[in-house]
mmCIF file with all atom_site columns, C-alpha atoms in Angstrom:
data_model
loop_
_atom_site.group_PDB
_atom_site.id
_atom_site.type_symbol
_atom_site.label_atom_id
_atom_site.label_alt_id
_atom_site.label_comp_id
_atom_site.label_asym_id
_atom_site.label_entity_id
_atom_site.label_seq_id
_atom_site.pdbx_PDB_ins_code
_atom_site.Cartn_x
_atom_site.Cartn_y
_atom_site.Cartn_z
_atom_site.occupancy
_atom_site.B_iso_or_equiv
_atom_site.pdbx_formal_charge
_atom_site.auth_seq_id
_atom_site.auth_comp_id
_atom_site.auth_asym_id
_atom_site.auth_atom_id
_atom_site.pdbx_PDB_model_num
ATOM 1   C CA . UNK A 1 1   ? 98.715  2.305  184.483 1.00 71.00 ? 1   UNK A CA 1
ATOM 2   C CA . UNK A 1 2   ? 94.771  1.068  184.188 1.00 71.00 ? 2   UNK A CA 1
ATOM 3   C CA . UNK A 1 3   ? 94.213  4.625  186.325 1.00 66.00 ? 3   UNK A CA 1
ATOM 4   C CA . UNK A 1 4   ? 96.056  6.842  183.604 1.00 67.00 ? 4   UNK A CA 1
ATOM 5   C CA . UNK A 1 5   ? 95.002  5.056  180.936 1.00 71.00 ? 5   UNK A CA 1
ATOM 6   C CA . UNK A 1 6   ? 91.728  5.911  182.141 1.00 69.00 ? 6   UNK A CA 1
ATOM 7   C CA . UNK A 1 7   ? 91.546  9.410  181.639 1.00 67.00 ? 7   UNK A CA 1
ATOM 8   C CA . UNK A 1 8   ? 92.653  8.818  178.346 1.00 72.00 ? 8   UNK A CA 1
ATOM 9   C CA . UNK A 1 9   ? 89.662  6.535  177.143 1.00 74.00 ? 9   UNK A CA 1
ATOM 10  C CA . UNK A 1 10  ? 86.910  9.251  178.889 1.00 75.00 ? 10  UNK A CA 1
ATOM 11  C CA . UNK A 1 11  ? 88.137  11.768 175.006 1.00 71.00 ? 11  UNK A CA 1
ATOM 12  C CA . UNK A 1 12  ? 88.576  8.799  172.770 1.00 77.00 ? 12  UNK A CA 1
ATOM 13  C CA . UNK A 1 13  ? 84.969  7.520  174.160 1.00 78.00 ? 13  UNK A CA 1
ATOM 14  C CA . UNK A 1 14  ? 83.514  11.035 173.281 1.00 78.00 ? 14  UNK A CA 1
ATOM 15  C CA . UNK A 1 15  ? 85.706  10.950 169.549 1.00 77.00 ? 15  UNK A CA 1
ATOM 16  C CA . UNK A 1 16  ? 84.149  7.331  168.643 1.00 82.00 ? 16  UNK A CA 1
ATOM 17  C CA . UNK A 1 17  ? 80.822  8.017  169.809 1.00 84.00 ? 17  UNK A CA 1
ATOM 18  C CA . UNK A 1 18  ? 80.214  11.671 168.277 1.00 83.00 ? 18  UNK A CA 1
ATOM 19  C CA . UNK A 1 19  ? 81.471  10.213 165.153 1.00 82.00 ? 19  UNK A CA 1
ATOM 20  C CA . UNK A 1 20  ? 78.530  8.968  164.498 1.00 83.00 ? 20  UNK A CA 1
ATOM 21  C CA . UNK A 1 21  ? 76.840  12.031 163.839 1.00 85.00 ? 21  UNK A CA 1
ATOM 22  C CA . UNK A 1 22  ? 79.170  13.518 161.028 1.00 86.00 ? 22  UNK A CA 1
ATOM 23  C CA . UNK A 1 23  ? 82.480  14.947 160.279 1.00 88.00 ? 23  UNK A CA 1
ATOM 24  C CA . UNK A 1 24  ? 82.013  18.279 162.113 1.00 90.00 ? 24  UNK A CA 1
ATOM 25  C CA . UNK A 1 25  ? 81.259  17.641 165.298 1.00 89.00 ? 25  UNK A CA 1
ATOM 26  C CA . UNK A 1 26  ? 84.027  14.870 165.068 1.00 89.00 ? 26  UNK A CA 1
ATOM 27  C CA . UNK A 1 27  ? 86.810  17.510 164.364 1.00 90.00 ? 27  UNK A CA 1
ATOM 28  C CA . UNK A 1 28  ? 84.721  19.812 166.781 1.00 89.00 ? 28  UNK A CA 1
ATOM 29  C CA . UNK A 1 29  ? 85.382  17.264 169.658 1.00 88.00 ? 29  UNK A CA 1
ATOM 30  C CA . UNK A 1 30  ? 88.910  16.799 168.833 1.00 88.00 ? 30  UNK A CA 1
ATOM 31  C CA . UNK A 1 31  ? 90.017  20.259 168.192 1.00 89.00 ? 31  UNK A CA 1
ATOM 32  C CA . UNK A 1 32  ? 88.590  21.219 171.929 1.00 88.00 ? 32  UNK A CA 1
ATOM 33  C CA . UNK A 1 33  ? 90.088  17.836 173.061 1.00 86.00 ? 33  UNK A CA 1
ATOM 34  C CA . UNK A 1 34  ? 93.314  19.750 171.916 1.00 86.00 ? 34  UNK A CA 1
ATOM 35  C CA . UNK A 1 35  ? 93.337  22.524 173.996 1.00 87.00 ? 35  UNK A CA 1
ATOM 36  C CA . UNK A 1 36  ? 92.500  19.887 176.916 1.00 87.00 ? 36  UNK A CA 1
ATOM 37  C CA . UNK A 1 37  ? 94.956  17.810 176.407 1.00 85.00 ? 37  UNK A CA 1
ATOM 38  C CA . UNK A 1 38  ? 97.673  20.407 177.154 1.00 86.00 ? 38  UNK A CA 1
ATOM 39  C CA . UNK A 1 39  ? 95.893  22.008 179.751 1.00 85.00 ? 39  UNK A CA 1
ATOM 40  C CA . UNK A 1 40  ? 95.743  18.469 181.079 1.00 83.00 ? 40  UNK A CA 1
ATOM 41  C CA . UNK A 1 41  ? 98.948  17.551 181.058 1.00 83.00 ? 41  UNK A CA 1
ATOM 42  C CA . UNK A 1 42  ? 100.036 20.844 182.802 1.00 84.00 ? 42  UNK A CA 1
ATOM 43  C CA . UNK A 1 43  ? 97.895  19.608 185.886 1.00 82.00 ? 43  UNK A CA 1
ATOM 44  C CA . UNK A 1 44  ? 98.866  16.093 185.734 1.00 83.00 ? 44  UNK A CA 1
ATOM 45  C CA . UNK A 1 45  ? 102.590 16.850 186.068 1.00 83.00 ? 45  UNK A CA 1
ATOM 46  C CA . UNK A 1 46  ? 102.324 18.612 189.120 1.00 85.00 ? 46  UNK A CA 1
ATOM 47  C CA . UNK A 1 47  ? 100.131 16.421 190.749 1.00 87.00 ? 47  UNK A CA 1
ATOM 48  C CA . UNK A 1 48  ? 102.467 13.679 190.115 1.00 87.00 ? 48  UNK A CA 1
ATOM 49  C CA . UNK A 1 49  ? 104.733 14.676 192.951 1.00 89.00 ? 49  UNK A CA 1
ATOM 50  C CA . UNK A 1 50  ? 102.519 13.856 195.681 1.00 90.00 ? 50  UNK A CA 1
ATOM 51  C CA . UNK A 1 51  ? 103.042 10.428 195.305 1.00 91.00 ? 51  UNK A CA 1
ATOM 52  C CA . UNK A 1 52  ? 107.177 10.110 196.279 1.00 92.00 ? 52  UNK A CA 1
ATOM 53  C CA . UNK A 1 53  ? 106.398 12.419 199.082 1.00 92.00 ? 53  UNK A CA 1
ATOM 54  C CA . UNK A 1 54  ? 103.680 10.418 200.376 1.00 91.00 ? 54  UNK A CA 1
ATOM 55  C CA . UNK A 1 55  ? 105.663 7.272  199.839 1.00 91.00 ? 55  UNK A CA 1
ATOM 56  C CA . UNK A 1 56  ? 108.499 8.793  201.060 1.00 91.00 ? 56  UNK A CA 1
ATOM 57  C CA . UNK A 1 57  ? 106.715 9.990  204.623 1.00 90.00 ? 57  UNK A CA 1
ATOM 58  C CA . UNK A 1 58  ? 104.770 6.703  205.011 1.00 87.00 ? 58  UNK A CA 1
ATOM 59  C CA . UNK A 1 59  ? 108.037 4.673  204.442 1.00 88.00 ? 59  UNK A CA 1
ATOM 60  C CA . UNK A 1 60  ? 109.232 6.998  207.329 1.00 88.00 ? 60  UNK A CA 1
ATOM 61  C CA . UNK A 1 61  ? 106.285 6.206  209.445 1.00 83.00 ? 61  UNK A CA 1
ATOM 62  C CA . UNK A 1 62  ? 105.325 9.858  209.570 1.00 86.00 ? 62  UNK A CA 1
ATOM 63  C CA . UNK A 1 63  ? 101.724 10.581 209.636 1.00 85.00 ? 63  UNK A CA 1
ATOM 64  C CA . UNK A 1 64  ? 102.093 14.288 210.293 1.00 87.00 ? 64  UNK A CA 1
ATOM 65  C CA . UNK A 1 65  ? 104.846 14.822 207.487 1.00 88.00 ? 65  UNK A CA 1
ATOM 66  C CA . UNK A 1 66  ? 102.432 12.704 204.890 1.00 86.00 ? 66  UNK A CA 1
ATOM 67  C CA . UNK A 1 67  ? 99.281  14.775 206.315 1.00 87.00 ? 67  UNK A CA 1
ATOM 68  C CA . UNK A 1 68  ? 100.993 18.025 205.157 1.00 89.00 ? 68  UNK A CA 1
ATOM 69  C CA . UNK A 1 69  ? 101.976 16.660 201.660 1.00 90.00 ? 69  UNK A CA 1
ATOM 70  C CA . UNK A 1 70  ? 98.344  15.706 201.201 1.00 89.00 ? 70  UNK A CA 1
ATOM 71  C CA . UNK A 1 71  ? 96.174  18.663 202.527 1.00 88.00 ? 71  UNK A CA 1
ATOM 72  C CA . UNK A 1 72  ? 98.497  21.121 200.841 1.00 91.00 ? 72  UNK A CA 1
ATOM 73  C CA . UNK A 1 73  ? 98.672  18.716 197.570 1.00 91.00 ? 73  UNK A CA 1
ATOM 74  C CA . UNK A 1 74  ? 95.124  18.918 197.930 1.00 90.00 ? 74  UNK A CA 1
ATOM 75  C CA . UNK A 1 75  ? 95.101  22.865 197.829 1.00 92.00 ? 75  UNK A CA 1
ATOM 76  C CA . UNK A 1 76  ? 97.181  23.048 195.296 1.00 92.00 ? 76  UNK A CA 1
ATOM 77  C CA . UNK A 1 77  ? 95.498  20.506 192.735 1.00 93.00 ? 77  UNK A CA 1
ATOM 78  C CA . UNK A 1 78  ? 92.334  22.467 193.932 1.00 93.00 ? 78  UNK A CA 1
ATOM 79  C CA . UNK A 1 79  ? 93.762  25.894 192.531 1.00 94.00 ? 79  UNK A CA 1
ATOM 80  C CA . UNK A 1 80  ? 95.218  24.200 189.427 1.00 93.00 ? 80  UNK A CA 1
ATOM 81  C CA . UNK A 1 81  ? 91.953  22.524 188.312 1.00 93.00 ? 81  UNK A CA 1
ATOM 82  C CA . UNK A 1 82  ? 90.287  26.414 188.966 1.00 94.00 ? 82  UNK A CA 1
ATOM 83  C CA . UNK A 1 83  ? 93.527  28.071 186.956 1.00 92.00 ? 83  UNK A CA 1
ATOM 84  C CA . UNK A 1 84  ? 93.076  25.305 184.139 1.00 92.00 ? 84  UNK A CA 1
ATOM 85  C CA . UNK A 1 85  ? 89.519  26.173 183.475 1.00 93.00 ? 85  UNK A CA 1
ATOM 86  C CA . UNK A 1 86  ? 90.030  30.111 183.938 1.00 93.00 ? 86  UNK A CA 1
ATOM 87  C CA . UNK A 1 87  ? 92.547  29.216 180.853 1.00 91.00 ? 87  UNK A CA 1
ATOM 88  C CA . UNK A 1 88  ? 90.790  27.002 178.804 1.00 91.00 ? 88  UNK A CA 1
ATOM 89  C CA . UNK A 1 89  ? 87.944  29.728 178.952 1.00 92.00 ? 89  UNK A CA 1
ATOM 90  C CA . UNK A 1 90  ? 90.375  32.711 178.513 1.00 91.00 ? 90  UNK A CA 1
ATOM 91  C CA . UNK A 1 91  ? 91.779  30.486 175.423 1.00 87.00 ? 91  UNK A CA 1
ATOM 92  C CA . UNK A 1 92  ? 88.211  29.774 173.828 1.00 88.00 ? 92  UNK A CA 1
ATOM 93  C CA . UNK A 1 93  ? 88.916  32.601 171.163 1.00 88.00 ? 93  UNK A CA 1
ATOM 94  C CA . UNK A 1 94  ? 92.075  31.435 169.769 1.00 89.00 ? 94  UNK A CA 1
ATOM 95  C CA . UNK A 1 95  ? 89.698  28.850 168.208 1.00 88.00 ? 95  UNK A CA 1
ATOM 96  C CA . UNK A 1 96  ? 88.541  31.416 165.740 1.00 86.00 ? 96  UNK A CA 1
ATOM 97  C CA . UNK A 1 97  ? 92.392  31.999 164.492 1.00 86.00 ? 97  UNK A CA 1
ATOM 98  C CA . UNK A 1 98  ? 93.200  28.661 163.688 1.00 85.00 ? 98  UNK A CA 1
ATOM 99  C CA . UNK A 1 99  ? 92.102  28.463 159.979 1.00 85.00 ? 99  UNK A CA 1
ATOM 100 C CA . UNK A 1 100 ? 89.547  25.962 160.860 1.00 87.00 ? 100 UNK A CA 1
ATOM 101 C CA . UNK A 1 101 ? 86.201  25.900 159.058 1.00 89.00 ? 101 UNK A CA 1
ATOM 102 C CA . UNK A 1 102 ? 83.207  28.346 160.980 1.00 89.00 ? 102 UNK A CA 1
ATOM 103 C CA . UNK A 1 103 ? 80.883  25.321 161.494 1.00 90.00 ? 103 UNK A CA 1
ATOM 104 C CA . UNK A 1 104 ? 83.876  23.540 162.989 1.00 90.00 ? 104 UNK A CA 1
ATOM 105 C CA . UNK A 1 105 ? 84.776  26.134 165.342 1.00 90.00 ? 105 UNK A CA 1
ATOM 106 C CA . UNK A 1 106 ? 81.210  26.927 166.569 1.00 91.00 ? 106 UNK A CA 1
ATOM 107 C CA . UNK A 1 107 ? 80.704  23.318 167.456 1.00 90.00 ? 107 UNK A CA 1
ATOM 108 C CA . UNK A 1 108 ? 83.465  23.208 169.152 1.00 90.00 ? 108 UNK A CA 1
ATOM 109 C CA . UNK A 1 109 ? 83.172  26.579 171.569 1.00 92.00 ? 109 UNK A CA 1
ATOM 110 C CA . UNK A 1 110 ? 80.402  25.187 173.405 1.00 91.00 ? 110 UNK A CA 1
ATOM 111 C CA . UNK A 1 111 ? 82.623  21.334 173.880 1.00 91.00 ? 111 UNK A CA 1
ATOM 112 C CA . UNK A 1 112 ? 85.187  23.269 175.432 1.00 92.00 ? 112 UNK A CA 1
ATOM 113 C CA . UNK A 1 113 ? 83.422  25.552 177.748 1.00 92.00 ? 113 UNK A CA 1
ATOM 114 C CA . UNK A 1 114 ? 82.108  22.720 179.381 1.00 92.00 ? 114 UNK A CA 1
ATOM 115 C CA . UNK A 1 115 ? 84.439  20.289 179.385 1.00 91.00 ? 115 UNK A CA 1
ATOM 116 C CA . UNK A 1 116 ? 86.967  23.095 181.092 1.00 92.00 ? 116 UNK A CA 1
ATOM 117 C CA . UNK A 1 117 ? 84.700  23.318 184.131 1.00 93.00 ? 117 UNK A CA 1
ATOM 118 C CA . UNK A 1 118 ? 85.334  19.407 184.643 1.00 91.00 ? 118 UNK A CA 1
ATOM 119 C CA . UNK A 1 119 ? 88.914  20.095 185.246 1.00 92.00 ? 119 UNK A CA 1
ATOM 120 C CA . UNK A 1 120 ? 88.084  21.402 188.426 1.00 93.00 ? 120 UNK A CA 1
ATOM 121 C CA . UNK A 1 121 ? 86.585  17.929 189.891 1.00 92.00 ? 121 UNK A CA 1
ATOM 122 C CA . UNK A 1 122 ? 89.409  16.196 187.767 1.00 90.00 ? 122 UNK A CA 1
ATOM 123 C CA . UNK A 1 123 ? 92.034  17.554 189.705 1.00 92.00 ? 123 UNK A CA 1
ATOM 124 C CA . UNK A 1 124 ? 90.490  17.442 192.954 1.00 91.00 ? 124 UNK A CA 1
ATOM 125 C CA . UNK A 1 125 ? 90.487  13.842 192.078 1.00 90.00 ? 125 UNK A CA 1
ATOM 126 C CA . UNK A 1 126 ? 94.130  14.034 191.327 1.00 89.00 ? 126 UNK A CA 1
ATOM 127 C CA . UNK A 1 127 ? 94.901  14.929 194.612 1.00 90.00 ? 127 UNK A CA 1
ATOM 128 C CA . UNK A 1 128 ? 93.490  11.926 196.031 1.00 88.00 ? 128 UNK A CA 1
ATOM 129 C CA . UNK A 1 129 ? 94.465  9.316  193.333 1.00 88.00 ? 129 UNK A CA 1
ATOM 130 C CA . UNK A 1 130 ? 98.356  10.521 193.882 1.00 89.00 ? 130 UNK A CA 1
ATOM 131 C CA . UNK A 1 131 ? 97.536  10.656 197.800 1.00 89.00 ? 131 UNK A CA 1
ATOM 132 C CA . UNK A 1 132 ? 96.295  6.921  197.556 1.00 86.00 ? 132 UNK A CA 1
ATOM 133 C CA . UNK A 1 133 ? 99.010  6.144  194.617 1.00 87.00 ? 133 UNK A CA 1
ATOM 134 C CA . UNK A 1 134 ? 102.059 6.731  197.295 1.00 87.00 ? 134 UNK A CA 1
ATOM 135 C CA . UNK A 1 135 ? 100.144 4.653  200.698 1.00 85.00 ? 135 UNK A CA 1
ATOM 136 C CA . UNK A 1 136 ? 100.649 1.884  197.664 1.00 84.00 ? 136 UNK A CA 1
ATOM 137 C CA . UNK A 1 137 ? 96.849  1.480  197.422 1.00 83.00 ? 137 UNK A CA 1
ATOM 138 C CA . UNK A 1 138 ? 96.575  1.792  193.493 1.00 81.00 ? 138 UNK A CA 1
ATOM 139 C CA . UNK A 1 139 ? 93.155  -0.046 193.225 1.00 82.00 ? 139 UNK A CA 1
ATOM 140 C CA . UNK A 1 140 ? 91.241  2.914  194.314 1.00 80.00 ? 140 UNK A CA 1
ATOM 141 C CA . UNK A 1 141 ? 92.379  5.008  190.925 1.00 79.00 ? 141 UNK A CA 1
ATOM 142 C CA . UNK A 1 142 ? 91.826  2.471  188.865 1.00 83.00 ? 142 UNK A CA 1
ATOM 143 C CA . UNK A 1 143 ? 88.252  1.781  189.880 1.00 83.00 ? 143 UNK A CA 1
ATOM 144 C CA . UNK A 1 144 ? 87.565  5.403  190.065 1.00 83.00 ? 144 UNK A CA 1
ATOM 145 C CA . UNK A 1 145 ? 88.364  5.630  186.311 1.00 84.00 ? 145 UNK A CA 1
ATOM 146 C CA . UNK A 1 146 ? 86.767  2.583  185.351 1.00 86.00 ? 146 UNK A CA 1
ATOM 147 C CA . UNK A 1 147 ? 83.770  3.860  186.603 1.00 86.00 ? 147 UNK A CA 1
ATOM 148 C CA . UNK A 1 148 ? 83.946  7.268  185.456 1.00 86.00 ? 148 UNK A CA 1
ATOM 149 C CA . UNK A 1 149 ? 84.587  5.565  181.539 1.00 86.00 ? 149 UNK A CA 1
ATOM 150 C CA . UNK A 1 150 ? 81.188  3.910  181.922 1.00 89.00 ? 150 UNK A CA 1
ATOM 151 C CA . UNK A 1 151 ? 79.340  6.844  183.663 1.00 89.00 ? 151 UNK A CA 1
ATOM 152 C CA . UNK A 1 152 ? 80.664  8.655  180.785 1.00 87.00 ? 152 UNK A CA 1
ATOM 153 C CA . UNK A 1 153 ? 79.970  6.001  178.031 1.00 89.00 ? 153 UNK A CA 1
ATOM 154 C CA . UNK A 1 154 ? 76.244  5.529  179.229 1.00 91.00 ? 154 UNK A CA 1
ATOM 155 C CA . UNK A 1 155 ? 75.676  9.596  179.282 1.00 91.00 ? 155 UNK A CA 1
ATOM 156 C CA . UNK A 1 156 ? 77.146  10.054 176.111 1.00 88.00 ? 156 UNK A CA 1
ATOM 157 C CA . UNK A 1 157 ? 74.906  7.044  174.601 1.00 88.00 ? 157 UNK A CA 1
ATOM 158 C CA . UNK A 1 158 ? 71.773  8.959  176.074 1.00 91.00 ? 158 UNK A CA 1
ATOM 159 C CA . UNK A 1 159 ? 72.884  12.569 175.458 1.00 90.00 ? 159 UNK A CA 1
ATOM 160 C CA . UNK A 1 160 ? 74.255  12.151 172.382 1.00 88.00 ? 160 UNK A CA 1
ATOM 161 C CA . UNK A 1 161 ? 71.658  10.402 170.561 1.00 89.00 ? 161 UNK A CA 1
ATOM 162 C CA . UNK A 1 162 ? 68.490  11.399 172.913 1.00 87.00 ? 162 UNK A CA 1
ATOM 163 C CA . UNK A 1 163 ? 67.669  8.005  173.721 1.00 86.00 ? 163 UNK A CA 1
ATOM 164 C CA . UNK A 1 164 ? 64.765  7.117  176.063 1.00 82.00 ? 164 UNK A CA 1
ATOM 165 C CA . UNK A 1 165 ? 63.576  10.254 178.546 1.00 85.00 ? 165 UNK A CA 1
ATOM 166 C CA . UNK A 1 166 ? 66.854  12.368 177.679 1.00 84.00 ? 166 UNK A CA 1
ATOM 167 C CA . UNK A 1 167 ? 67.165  15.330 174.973 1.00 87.00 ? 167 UNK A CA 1
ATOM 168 C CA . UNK A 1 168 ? 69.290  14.583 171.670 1.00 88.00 ? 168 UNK A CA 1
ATOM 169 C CA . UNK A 1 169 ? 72.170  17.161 172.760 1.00 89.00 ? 169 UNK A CA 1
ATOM 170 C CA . UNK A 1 170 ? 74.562  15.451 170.382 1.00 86.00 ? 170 UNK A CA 1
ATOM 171 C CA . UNK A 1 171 ? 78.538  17.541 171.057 1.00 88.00 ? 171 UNK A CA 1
ATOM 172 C CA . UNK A 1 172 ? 77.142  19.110 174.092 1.00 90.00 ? 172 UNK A CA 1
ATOM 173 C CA . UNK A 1 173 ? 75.763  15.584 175.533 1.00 90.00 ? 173 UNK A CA 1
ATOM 174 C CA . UNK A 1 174 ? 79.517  14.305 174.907 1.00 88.00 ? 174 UNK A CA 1
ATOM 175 C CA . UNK A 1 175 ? 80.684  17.184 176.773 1.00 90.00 ? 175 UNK A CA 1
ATOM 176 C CA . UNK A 1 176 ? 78.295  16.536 179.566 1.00 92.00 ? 176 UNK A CA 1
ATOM 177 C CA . UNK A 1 177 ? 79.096  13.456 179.784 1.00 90.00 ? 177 UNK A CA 1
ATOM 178 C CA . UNK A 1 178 ? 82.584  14.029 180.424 1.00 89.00 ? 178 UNK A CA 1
ATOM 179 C CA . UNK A 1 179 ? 81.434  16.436 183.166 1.00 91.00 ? 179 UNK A CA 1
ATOM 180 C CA . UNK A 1 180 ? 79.470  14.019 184.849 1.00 92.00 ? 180 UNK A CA 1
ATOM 181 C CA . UNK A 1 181 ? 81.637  11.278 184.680 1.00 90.00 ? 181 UNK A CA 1
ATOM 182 C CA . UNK A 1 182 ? 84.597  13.159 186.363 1.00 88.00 ? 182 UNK A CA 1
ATOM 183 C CA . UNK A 1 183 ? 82.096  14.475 189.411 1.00 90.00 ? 183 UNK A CA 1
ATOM 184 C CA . UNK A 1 184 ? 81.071  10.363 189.534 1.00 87.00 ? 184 UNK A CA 1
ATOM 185 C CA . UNK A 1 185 ? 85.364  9.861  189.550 1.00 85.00 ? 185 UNK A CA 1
ATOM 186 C CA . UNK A 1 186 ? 86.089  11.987 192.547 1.00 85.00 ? 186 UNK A CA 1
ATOM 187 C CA . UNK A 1 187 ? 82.672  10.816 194.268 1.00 83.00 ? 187 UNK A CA 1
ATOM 188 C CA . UNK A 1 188 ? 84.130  7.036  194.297 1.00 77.00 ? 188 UNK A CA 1
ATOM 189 C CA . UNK A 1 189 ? 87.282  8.179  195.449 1.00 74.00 ? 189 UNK A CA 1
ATOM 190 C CA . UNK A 1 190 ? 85.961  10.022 198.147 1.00 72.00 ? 190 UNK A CA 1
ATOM 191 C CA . UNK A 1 191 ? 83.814  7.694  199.456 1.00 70.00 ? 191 UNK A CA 1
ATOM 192 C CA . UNK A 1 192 ? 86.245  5.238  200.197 1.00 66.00 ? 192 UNK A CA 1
ATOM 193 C CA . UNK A 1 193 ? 87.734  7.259  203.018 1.00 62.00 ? 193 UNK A CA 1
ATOM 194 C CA . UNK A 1 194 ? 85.324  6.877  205.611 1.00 56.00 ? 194 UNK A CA 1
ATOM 195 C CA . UNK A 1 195 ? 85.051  3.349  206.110 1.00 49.00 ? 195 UNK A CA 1
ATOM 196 C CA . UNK A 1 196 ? 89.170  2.857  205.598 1.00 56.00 ? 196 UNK A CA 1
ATOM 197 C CA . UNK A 1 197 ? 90.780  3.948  209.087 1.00 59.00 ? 197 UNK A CA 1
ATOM 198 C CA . UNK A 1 198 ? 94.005  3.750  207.729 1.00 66.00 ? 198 UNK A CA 1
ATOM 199 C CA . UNK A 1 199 ? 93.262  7.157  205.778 1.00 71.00 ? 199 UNK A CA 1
ATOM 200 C CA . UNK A 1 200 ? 91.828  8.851  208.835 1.00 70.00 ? 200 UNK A CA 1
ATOM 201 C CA . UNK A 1 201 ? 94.634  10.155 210.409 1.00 72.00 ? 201 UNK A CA 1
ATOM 202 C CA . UNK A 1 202 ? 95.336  12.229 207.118 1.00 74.00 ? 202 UNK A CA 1
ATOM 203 C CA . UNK A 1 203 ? 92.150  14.085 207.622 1.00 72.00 ? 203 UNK A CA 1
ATOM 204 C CA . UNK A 1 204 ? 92.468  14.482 211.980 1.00 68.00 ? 204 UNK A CA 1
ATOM 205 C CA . UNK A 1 205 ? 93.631  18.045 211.635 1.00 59.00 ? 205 UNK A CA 1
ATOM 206 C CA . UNK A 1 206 ? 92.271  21.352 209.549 1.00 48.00 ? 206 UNK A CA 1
ATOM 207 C CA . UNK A 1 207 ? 95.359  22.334 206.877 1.00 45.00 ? 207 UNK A CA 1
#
């Protein structure tokens, strides 16, 4: 629950903290947090069944059956999180038909463009989380997106506001941010794999 709640927090993070800088880039934020959110949800769904099937083939004692589920869960999160940014680009001009104000809108544009490329790690990261989610080891999600909430809290502080060394990039620091903090997600998740043997036998063979 922590883990999905998670994801959740990473938008509401960028909403409270780009507040600060005005109205506009607050509804800027949340209009491309929209468009997101649905494309979001899309990808979640399907990565949700790798977890029975994982469950189902380690309750089974099959490593080969659960190896399949994975590598080809894997591929297909992979291609999801590359068709969910190919549409949240294709979908960047429906922003200028939906009676918002211009200033609005242009803030926004640039939001969404980059926080659409971070559906690519995001997914990737699915993949593993659901992987890890049915072998029953749940703690592995949840500190992955614990993590990527402060990675992303801490950017957005500097990027935001131009604190210290960093440039003030105020919507587009919240939006890199988010990017960051998603690469720093899957990065903890796949880090754990090496020194665990009871993941290698998912990764013996090529898919």
């Amino acid at each position: 629950m922590i883990g999905h709640l998670g994801h959740i927090l990473v938008g509401l993070a960028d909403n409270i903290m780009v507040g600060r800088l005005g109205a506009a880039p607050l509804a800027a934020v949340s209009l491309g947090n929209s468009f997101v959110f649905i494309a979001f949800s899309l990808g979640i769904g399907f990565s949700l069944a790798i977890t029975p099937l994982i469950a189902e083939a380690d309750g089974e004692g099959d490593i080969e059956k659960g190896r399949n589920y994975f590598q080809h869960g894997l591929i297909l999160c992979t291609v999801l999180g590359l068709s969910m940014f190919l549409m949240l680009i294709l979908a960047t001009p429906i922003l200028n038909y939906m009676n918002q104000p211009a200033e609005v809108v242009e803030l926004a544009i640039p939001y969404l463009n980059i926080v659409a490329f971070s559906m690519i790690p995001l997914m990737i990261f699915q993949a593993f989380k659901q992987f890890t989610d049915g072998l029953s080891q749940t703690k592995y999600g949840m500190q992955a997106t614990l993590i990527a909430n402060i990675v992303n809290v801490v950017l957005n502080f500097l990027l935001i506001y131009g604190i210290w060394i960093f440039p003030r990039l105020e919507i587009k620091g919240a939006a890199l941010g988010t990017l960051f903090s998603r690469f720093a997600m899957l990065f903890r998740k796949c880090i754990i794999y090496k020194p665990k043997g009871n993941f290698k036998a998912y990764f013996t063979t090529v898919i």
